[in-house]
Tab-separated table of C-alpha atoms and ligand atoms in Angstrom:
chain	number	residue	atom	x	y	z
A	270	UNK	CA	84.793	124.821	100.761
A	271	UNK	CA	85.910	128.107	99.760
A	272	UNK	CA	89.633	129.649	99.742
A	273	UNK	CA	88.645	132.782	101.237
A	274	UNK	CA	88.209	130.896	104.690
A	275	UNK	CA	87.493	131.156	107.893
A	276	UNK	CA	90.514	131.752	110.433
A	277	UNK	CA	91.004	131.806	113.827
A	278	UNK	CA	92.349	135.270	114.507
A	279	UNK	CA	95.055	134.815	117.722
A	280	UNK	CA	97.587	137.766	116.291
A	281	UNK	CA	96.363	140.080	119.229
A	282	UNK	CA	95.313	142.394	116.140
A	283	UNK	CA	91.490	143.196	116.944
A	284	UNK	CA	90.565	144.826	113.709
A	285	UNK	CA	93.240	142.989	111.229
A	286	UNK	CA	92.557	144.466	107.842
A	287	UNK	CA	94.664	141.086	106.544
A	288	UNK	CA	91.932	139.268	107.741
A	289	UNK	CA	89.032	141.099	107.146
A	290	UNK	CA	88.761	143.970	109.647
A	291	UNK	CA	85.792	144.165	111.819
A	292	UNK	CA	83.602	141.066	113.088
A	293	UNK	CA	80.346	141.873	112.460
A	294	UNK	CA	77.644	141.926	115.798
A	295	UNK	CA	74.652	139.199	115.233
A	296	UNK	CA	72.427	141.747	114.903
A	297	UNK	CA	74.456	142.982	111.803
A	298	UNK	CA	74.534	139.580	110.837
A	299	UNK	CA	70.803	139.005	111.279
A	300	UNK	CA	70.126	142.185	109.160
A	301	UNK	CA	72.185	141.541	106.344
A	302	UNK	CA	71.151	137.987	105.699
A	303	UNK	CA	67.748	139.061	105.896
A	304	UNK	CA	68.672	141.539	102.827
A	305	UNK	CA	70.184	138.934	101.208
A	306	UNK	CA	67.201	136.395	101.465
A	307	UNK	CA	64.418	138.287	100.342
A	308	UNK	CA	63.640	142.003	98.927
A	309	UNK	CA	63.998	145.079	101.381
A	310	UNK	CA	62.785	148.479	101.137
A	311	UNK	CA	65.758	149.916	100.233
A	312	UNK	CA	64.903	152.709	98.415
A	313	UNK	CA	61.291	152.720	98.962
A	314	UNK	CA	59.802	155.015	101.972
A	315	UNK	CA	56.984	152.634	103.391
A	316	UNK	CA	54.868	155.613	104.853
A	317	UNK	CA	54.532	157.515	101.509
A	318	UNK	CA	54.262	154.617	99.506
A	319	UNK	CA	57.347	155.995	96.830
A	320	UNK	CA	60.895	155.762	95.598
A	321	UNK	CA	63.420	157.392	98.083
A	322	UNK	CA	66.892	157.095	98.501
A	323	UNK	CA	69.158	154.724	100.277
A	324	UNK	CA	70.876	156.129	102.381
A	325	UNK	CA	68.136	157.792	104.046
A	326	UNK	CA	68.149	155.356	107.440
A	327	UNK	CA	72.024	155.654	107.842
A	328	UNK	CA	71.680	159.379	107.123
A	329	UNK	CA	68.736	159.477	109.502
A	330	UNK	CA	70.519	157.185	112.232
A	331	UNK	CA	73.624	159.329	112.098
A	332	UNK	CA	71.579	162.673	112.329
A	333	UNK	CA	70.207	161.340	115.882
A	334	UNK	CA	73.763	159.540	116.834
A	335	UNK	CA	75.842	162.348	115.813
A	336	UNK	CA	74.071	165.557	115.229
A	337	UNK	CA	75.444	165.825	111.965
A	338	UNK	CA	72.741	166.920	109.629
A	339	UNK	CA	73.041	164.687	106.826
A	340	UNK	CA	75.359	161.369	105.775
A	341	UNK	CA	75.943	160.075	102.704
A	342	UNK	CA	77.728	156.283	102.486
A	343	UNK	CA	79.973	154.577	99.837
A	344	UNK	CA	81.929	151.685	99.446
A	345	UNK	CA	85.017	152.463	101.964
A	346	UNK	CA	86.828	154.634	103.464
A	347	UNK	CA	89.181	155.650	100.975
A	348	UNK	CA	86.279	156.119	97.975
A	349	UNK	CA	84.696	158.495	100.769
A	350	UNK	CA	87.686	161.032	100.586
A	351	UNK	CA	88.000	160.181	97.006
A	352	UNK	CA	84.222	161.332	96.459
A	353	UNK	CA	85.038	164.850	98.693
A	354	UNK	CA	87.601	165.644	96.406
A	355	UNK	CA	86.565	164.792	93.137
A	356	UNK	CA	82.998	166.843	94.356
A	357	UNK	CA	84.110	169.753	95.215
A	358	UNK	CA	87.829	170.684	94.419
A	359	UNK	CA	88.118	168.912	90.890
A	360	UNK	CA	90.564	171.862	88.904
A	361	UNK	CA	90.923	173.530	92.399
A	362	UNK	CA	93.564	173.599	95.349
A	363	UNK	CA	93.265	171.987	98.685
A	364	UNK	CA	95.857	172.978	101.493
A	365	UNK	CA	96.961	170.256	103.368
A	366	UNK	CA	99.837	170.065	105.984
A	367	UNK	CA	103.055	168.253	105.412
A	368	UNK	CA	102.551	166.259	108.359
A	369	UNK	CA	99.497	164.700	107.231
A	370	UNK	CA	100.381	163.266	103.680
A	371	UNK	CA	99.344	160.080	104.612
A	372	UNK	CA	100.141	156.828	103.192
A	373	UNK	CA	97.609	154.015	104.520
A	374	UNK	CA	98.701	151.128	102.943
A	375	UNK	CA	97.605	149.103	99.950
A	376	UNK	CA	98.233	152.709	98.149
A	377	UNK	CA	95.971	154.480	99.468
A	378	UNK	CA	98.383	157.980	99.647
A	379	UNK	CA	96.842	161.206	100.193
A	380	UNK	CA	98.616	163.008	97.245
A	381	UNK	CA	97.609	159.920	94.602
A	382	UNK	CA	94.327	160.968	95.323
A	383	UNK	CA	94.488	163.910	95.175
A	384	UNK	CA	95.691	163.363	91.683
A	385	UNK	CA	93.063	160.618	90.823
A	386	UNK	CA	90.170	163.225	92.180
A	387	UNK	CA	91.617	166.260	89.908
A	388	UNK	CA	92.404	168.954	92.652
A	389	UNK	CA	95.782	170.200	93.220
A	390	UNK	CA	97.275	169.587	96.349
A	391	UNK	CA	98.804	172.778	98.081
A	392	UNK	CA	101.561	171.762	100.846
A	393	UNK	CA	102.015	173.620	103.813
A	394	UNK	CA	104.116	173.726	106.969
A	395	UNK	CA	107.127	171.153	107.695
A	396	UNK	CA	106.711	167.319	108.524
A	397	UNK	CA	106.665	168.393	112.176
A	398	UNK	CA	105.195	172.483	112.485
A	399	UNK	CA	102.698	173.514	111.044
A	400	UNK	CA	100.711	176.857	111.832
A	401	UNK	CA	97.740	178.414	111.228
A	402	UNK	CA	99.280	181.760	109.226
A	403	UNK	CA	100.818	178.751	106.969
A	404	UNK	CA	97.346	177.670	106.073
A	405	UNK	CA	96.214	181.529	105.846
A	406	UNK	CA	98.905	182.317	103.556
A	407	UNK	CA	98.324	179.571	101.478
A	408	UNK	CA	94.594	180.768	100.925
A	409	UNK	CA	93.681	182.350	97.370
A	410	UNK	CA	90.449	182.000	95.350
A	411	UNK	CA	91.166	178.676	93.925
A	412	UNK	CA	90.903	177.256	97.583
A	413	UNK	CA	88.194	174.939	97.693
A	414	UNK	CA	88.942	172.895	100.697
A	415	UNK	CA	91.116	173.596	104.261
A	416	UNK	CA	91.700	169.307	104.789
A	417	UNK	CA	93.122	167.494	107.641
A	418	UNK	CA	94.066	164.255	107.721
A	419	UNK	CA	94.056	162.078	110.982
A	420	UNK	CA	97.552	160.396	111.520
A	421	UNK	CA	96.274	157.364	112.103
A	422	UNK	CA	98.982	155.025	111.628
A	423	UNK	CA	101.749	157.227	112.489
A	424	UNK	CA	102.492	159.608	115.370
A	425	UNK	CA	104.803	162.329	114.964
A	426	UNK	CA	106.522	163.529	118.334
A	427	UNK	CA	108.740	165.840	119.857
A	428	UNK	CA	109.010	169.618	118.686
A	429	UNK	CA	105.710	169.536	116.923
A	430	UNK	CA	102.830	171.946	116.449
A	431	UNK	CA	99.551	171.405	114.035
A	432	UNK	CA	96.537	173.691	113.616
A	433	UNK	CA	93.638	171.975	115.672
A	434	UNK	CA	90.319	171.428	114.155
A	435	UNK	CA	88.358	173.885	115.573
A	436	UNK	CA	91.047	177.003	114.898
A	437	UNK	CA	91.162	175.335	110.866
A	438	UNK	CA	87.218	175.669	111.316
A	439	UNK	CA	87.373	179.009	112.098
A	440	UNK	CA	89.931	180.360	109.696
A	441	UNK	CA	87.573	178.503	107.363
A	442	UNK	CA	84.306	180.503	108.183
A	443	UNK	CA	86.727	183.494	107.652
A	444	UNK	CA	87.221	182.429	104.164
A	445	UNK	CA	83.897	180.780	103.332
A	446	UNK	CA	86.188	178.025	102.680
A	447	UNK	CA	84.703	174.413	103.731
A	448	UNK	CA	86.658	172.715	106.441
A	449	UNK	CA	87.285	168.703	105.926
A	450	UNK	CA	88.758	166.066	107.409
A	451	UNK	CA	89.502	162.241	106.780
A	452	UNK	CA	89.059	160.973	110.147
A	453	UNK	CA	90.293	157.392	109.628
A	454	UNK	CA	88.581	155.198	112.437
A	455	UNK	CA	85.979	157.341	113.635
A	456	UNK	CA	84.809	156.311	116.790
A	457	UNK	CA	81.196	157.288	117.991
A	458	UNK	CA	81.803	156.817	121.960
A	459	UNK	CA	84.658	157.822	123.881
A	460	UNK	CA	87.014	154.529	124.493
A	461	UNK	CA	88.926	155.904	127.671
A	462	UNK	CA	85.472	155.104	129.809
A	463	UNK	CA	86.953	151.316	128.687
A	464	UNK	CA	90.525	151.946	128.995
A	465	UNK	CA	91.159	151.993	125.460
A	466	UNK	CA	93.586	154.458	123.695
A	467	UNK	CA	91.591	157.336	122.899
A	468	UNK	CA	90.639	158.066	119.679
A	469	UNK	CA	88.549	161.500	118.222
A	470	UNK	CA	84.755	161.032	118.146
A	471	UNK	CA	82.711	161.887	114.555
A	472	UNK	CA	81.051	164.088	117.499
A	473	UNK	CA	83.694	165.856	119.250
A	474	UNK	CA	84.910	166.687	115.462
A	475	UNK	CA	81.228	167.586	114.183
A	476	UNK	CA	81.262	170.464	117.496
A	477	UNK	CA	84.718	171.728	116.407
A	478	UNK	CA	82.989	173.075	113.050
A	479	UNK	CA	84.011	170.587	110.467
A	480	UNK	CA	81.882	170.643	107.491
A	481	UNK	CA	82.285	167.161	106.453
A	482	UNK	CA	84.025	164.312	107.702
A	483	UNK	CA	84.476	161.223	106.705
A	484	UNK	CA	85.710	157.879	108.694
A	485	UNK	CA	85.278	153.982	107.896
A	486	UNK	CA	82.665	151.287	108.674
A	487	UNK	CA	84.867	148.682	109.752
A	488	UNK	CA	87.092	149.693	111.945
A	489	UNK	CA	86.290	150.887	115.559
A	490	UNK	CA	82.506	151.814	114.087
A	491	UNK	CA	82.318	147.797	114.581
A	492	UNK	CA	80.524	147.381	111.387
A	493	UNK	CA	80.361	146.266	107.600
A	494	UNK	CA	83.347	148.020	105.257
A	495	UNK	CA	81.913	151.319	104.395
A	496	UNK	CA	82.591	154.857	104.133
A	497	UNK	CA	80.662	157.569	106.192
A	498	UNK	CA	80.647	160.999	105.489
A	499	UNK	CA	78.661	163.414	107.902
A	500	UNK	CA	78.368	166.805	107.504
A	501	UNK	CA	76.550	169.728	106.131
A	502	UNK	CA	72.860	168.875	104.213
A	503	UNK	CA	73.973	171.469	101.522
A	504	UNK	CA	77.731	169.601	100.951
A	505	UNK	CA	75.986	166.298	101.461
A	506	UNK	CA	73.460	166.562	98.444
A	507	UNK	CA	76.367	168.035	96.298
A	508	UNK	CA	78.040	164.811	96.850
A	509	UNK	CA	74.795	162.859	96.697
A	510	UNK	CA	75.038	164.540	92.985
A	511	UNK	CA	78.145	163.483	91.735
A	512	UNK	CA	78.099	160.667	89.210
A	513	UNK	CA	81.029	159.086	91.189
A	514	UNK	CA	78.422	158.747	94.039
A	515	UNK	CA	76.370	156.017	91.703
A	516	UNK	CA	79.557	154.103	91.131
A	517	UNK	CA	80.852	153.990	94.391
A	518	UNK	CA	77.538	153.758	96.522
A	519	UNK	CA	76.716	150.401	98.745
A	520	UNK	CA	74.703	147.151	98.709
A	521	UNK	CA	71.458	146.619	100.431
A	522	UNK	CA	73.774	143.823	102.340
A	523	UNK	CA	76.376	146.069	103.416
A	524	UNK	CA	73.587	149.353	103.987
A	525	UNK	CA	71.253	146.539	106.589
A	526	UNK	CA	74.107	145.636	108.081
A	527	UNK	CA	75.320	149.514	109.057
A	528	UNK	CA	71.803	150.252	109.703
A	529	UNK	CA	72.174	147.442	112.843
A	530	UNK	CA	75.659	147.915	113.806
A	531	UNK	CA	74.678	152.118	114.143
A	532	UNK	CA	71.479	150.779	116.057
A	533	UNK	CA	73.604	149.524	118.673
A	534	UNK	CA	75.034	153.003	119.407
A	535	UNK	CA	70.858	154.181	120.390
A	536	UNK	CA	72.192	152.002	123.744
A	537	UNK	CA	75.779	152.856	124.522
A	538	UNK	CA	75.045	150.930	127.814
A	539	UNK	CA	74.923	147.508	125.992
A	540	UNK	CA	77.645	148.515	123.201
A	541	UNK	CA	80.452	146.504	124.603
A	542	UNK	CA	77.877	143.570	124.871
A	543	UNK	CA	76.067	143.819	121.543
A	544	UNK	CA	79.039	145.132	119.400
A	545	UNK	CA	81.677	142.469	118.385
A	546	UNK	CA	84.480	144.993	117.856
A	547	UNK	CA	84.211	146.293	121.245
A	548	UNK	CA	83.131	143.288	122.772
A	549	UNK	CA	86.764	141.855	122.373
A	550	UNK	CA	88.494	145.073	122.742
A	551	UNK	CA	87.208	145.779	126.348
A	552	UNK	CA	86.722	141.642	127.568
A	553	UNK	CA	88.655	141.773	131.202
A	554	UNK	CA	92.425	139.985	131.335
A	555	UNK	CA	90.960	137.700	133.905
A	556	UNK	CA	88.350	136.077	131.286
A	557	UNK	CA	91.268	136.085	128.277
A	558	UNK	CA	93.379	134.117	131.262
A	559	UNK	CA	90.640	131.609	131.833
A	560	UNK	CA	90.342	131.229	128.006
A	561	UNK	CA	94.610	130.821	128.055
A	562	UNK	CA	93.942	127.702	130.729
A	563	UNK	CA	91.537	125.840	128.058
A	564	UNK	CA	93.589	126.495	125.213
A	565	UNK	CA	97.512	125.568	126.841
A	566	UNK	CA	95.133	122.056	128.034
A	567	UNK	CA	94.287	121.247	124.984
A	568	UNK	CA	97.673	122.041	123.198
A	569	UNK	CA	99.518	119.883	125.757
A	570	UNK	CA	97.116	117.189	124.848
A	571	UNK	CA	97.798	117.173	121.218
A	572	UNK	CA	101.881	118.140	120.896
A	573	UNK	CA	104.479	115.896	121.821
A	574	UNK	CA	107.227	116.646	125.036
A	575	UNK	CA	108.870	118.306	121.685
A	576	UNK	CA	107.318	121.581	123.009
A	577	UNK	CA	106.647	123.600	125.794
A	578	UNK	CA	103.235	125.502	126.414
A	579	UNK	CA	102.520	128.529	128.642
A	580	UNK	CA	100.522	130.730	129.543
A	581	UNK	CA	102.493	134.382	129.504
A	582	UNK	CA	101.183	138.257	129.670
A	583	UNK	CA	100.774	139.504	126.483
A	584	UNK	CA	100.127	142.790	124.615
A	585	UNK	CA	97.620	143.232	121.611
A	586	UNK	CA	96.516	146.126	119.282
A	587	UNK	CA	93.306	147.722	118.158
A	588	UNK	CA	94.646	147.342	114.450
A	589	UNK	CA	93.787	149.131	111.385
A	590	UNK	CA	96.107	151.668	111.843
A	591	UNK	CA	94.049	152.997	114.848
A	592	UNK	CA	96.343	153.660	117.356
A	593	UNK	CA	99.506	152.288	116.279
A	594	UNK	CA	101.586	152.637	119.488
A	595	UNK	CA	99.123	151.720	121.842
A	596	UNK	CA	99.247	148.488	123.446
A	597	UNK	CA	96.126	146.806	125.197
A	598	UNK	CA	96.550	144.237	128.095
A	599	UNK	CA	95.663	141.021	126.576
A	600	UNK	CA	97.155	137.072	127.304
A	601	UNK	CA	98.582	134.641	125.118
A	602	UNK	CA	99.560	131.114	125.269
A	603	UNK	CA	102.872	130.448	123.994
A	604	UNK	CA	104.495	127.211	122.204
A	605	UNK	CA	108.534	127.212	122.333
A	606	UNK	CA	110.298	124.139	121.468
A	607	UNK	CA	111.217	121.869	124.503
A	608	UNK	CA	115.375	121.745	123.755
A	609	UNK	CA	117.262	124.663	123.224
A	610	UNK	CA	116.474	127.037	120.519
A	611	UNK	CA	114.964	125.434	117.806
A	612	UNK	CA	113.769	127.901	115.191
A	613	UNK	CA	112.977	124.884	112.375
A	614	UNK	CA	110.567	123.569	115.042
A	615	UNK	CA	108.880	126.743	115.721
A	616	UNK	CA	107.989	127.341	111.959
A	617	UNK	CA	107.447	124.303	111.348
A	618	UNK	CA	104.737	123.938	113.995
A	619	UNK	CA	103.414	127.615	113.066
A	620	UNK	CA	102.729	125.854	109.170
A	621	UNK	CA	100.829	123.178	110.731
A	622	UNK	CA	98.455	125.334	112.095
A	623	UNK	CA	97.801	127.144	109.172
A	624	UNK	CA	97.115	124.120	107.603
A	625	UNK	CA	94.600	123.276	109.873
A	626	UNK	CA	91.012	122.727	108.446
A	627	UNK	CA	90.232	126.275	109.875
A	628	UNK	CA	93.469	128.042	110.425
A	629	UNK	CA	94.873	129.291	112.996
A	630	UNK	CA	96.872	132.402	112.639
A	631	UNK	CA	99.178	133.492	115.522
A	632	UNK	CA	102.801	135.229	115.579
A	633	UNK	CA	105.982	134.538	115.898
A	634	UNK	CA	108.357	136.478	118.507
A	635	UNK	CA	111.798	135.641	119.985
A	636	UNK	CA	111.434	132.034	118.598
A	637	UNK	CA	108.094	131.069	120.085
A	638	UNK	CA	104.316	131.344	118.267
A	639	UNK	CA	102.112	133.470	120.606
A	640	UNK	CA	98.384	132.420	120.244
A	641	UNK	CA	96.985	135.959	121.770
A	642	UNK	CA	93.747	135.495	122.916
A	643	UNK	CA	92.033	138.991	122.597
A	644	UNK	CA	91.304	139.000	119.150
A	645	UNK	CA	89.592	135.803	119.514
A	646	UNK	CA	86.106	135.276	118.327
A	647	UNK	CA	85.168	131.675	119.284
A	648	UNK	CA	87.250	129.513	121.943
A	649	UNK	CA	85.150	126.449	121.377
A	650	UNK	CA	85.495	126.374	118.040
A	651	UNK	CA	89.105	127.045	118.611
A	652	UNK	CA	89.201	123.881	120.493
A	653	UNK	CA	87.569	121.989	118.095
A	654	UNK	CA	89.536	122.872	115.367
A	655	UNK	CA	92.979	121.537	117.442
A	656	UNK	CA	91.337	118.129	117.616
A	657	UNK	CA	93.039	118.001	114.239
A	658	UNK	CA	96.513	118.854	114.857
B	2106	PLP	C1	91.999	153.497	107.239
B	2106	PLP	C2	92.110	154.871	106.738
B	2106	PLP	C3	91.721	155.191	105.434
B	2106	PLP	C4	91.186	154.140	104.484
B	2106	PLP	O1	89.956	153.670	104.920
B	2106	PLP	P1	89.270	152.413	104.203
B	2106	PLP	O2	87.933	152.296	104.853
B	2106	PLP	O3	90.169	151.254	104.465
B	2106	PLP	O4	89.172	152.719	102.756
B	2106	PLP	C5	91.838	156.488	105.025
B	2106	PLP	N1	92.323	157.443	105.837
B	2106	PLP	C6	92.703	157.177	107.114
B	2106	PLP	C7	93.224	158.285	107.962
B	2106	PLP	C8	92.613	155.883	107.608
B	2106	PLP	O5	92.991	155.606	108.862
């Protein structure tokens, strides 16, 4: 038994980054513990017979998925932007709008990278306007990037203006100045045809003229924690370059396993079917309700009169700071205590189920635990697991 273990994920948080982000689809799975088991070409092209580079079949993949023209793939996310930066604006300015100094959590903060990578960060606009002569102004020969930063945790509303992509892209090209932009998420399908909160495609981006953008593997992708970043060939081999690159690149476990997951995307007809991520995300309220009747049964078979359990509408989140205000229809069964309000008996109950041989990990709102039932992977092993409470 190991202490990093395996939980039963009822928050209503899809993607939790707390507990490990993304599930990965069996065919991810499949891939990656084939990597692990034996040797893989990783770096060897089969048809030539000679060393090549690995991340030729995400780059490839990507090229078809996307359009972009090349990809190059580190550890996460945050190493991808790092990598950007420290590439191609070490000593130099970027111009970034005040609206879009990010904090992510776990500091990750857009101007402490900035810092880490070397490149002076250039401000411009106000927390809520920005325009494109504020960018223009900013411009001078020690501009080597025009960045924008999706909000991905944060929405700012109201009397508000920012410079879209495509007008940043073009002010860019005016410049010879290289357009970027940390896309956060990074979907590769359009979620409203699943009723989902919309989120910007790598390909919507790629058409407004970015030259490089970068987004994570674990999120809404579906897949293994990576970095992407898809863009221009030229850009792309300059980072391919960079001695960071070599500390920061990926595993053959983690590579196999994006190779699969971006697979999936060949057949966007099957996605929600094949793909974990979006598999849970898009499951129907009626089949999370049928799942709520199983699990209240089997709660009011092991808990005392103590407690009352129900079945009530719920609402649960994509997570990972991907659309932090939307709210997805989802179902939950709730445990309240029987008498009164009892808060002692509510945490109290709460602790025994994380102390379950596989925990379970709900949340706790107006006095009652709320096991939500969208984010759940496995209802029978759910169900199992309760036999010990
Ligand atoms: C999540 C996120 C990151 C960090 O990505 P990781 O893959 O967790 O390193 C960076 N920028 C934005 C906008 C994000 O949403």
């Amino acid at each position: 038994q190991v202490n990093i273990k395996s939980v039963h994920n009822l928050t209503g948080t899809v993607l939790h980054t707390n507990l490990g982000r993304a599930l990965w689809s069996p065919a991810a799975q499949q891939a990656a513990l084939d990597a692990m088991q034996g040797n893989v070409a990783l770096e060897y092209d089969l048809a030539a017979g000679e060393r090549s580079h690995r991340d030729n079949y995400i780059s490839d993949l990507l090229q078809q998925l996307t359009g972009a023209e090349a990809a190059c793939v580190v550890n996460n996310n945050a190493a991808a932007v790092l990598l950007m930066l420290a590439t191609f604006a070490q000593g130099k300015e970027v111009i970034i709008s005040r609206g879009e100094l990010i904090e992510i959590g776990g500091a990750f903060r857009i101007p402490d990278i900035m810092a880490q990578a070397g490149c002076e960060l250039v401000e411009v606009g106000t927390t809520n306007r920005t325009h494109l002569k504020d960018y223009r102004n900013a411009i001078n020969e020690n501009t080597a990037f025009l960045m924008k930063v999706h909000s991905s945790n944060y929405q700012i509303c109201g009397f508000t203006h920012s410079v879209d992509e495509q007008e940043l892209a073009e002010l860019g090209k005016e410049f010879s100045i290289p357009v970027i932009t940390d896309l956060g998420s990074g979907a590769l399908i359009d979620l409203k045809q699943f009723n989902l909160p919309e989120e910007p495609t790598v390909q919507e981006k790629l058409q407004q003229g970015l030259d490089l953008i970068s987004f994570s593997g674990d999120k809404l992708l579906g897949g293994p924690q990576a970095g992407i970043i898809v863009g221009k060939k030229a850009l792309i081999q300059q980072l391919q370059a960079h001695p960071l690159k070599r500390v920061l690149r990926c595993d053959k476990v983690t590579l196999a396993g994006l190779e699969a997951t971006l697979r999936l995307y060949l057949q966007p007809e099957k996605i929600t079917e094949k793909l974990t991520a979006l598999h849970l995300l898009t499951q129907p309220v009626a089949q999370l309700q049928a799942q709520a009747e199983q699990l209240k049964v089997r709660l009011e078979n092991r808990l005392n009169t103590d407690y009352l359990v129900a079945i009530e509408p719920s609402e649960a989140q994509v997570g990972s700071g991907s659309q932090p205000l939307a709210r997805i229809p989802s179902v939950a069964v709730t445990i309240a205590p029987a008498t009164e309000k009892m808060p002692t008996k509510t945490t109290a109950l709460f602790a025994r189920l994380l102390a379950l041989p596989q925990p379970v990990i709900g949340r706790i709102e107006r006095d009652k635990i709320w096991l939500d039932l969208r984010s759940l992977a496995n209802l029978e092993r759910l169900l199992n697991t309760l036999e010990a409470l």
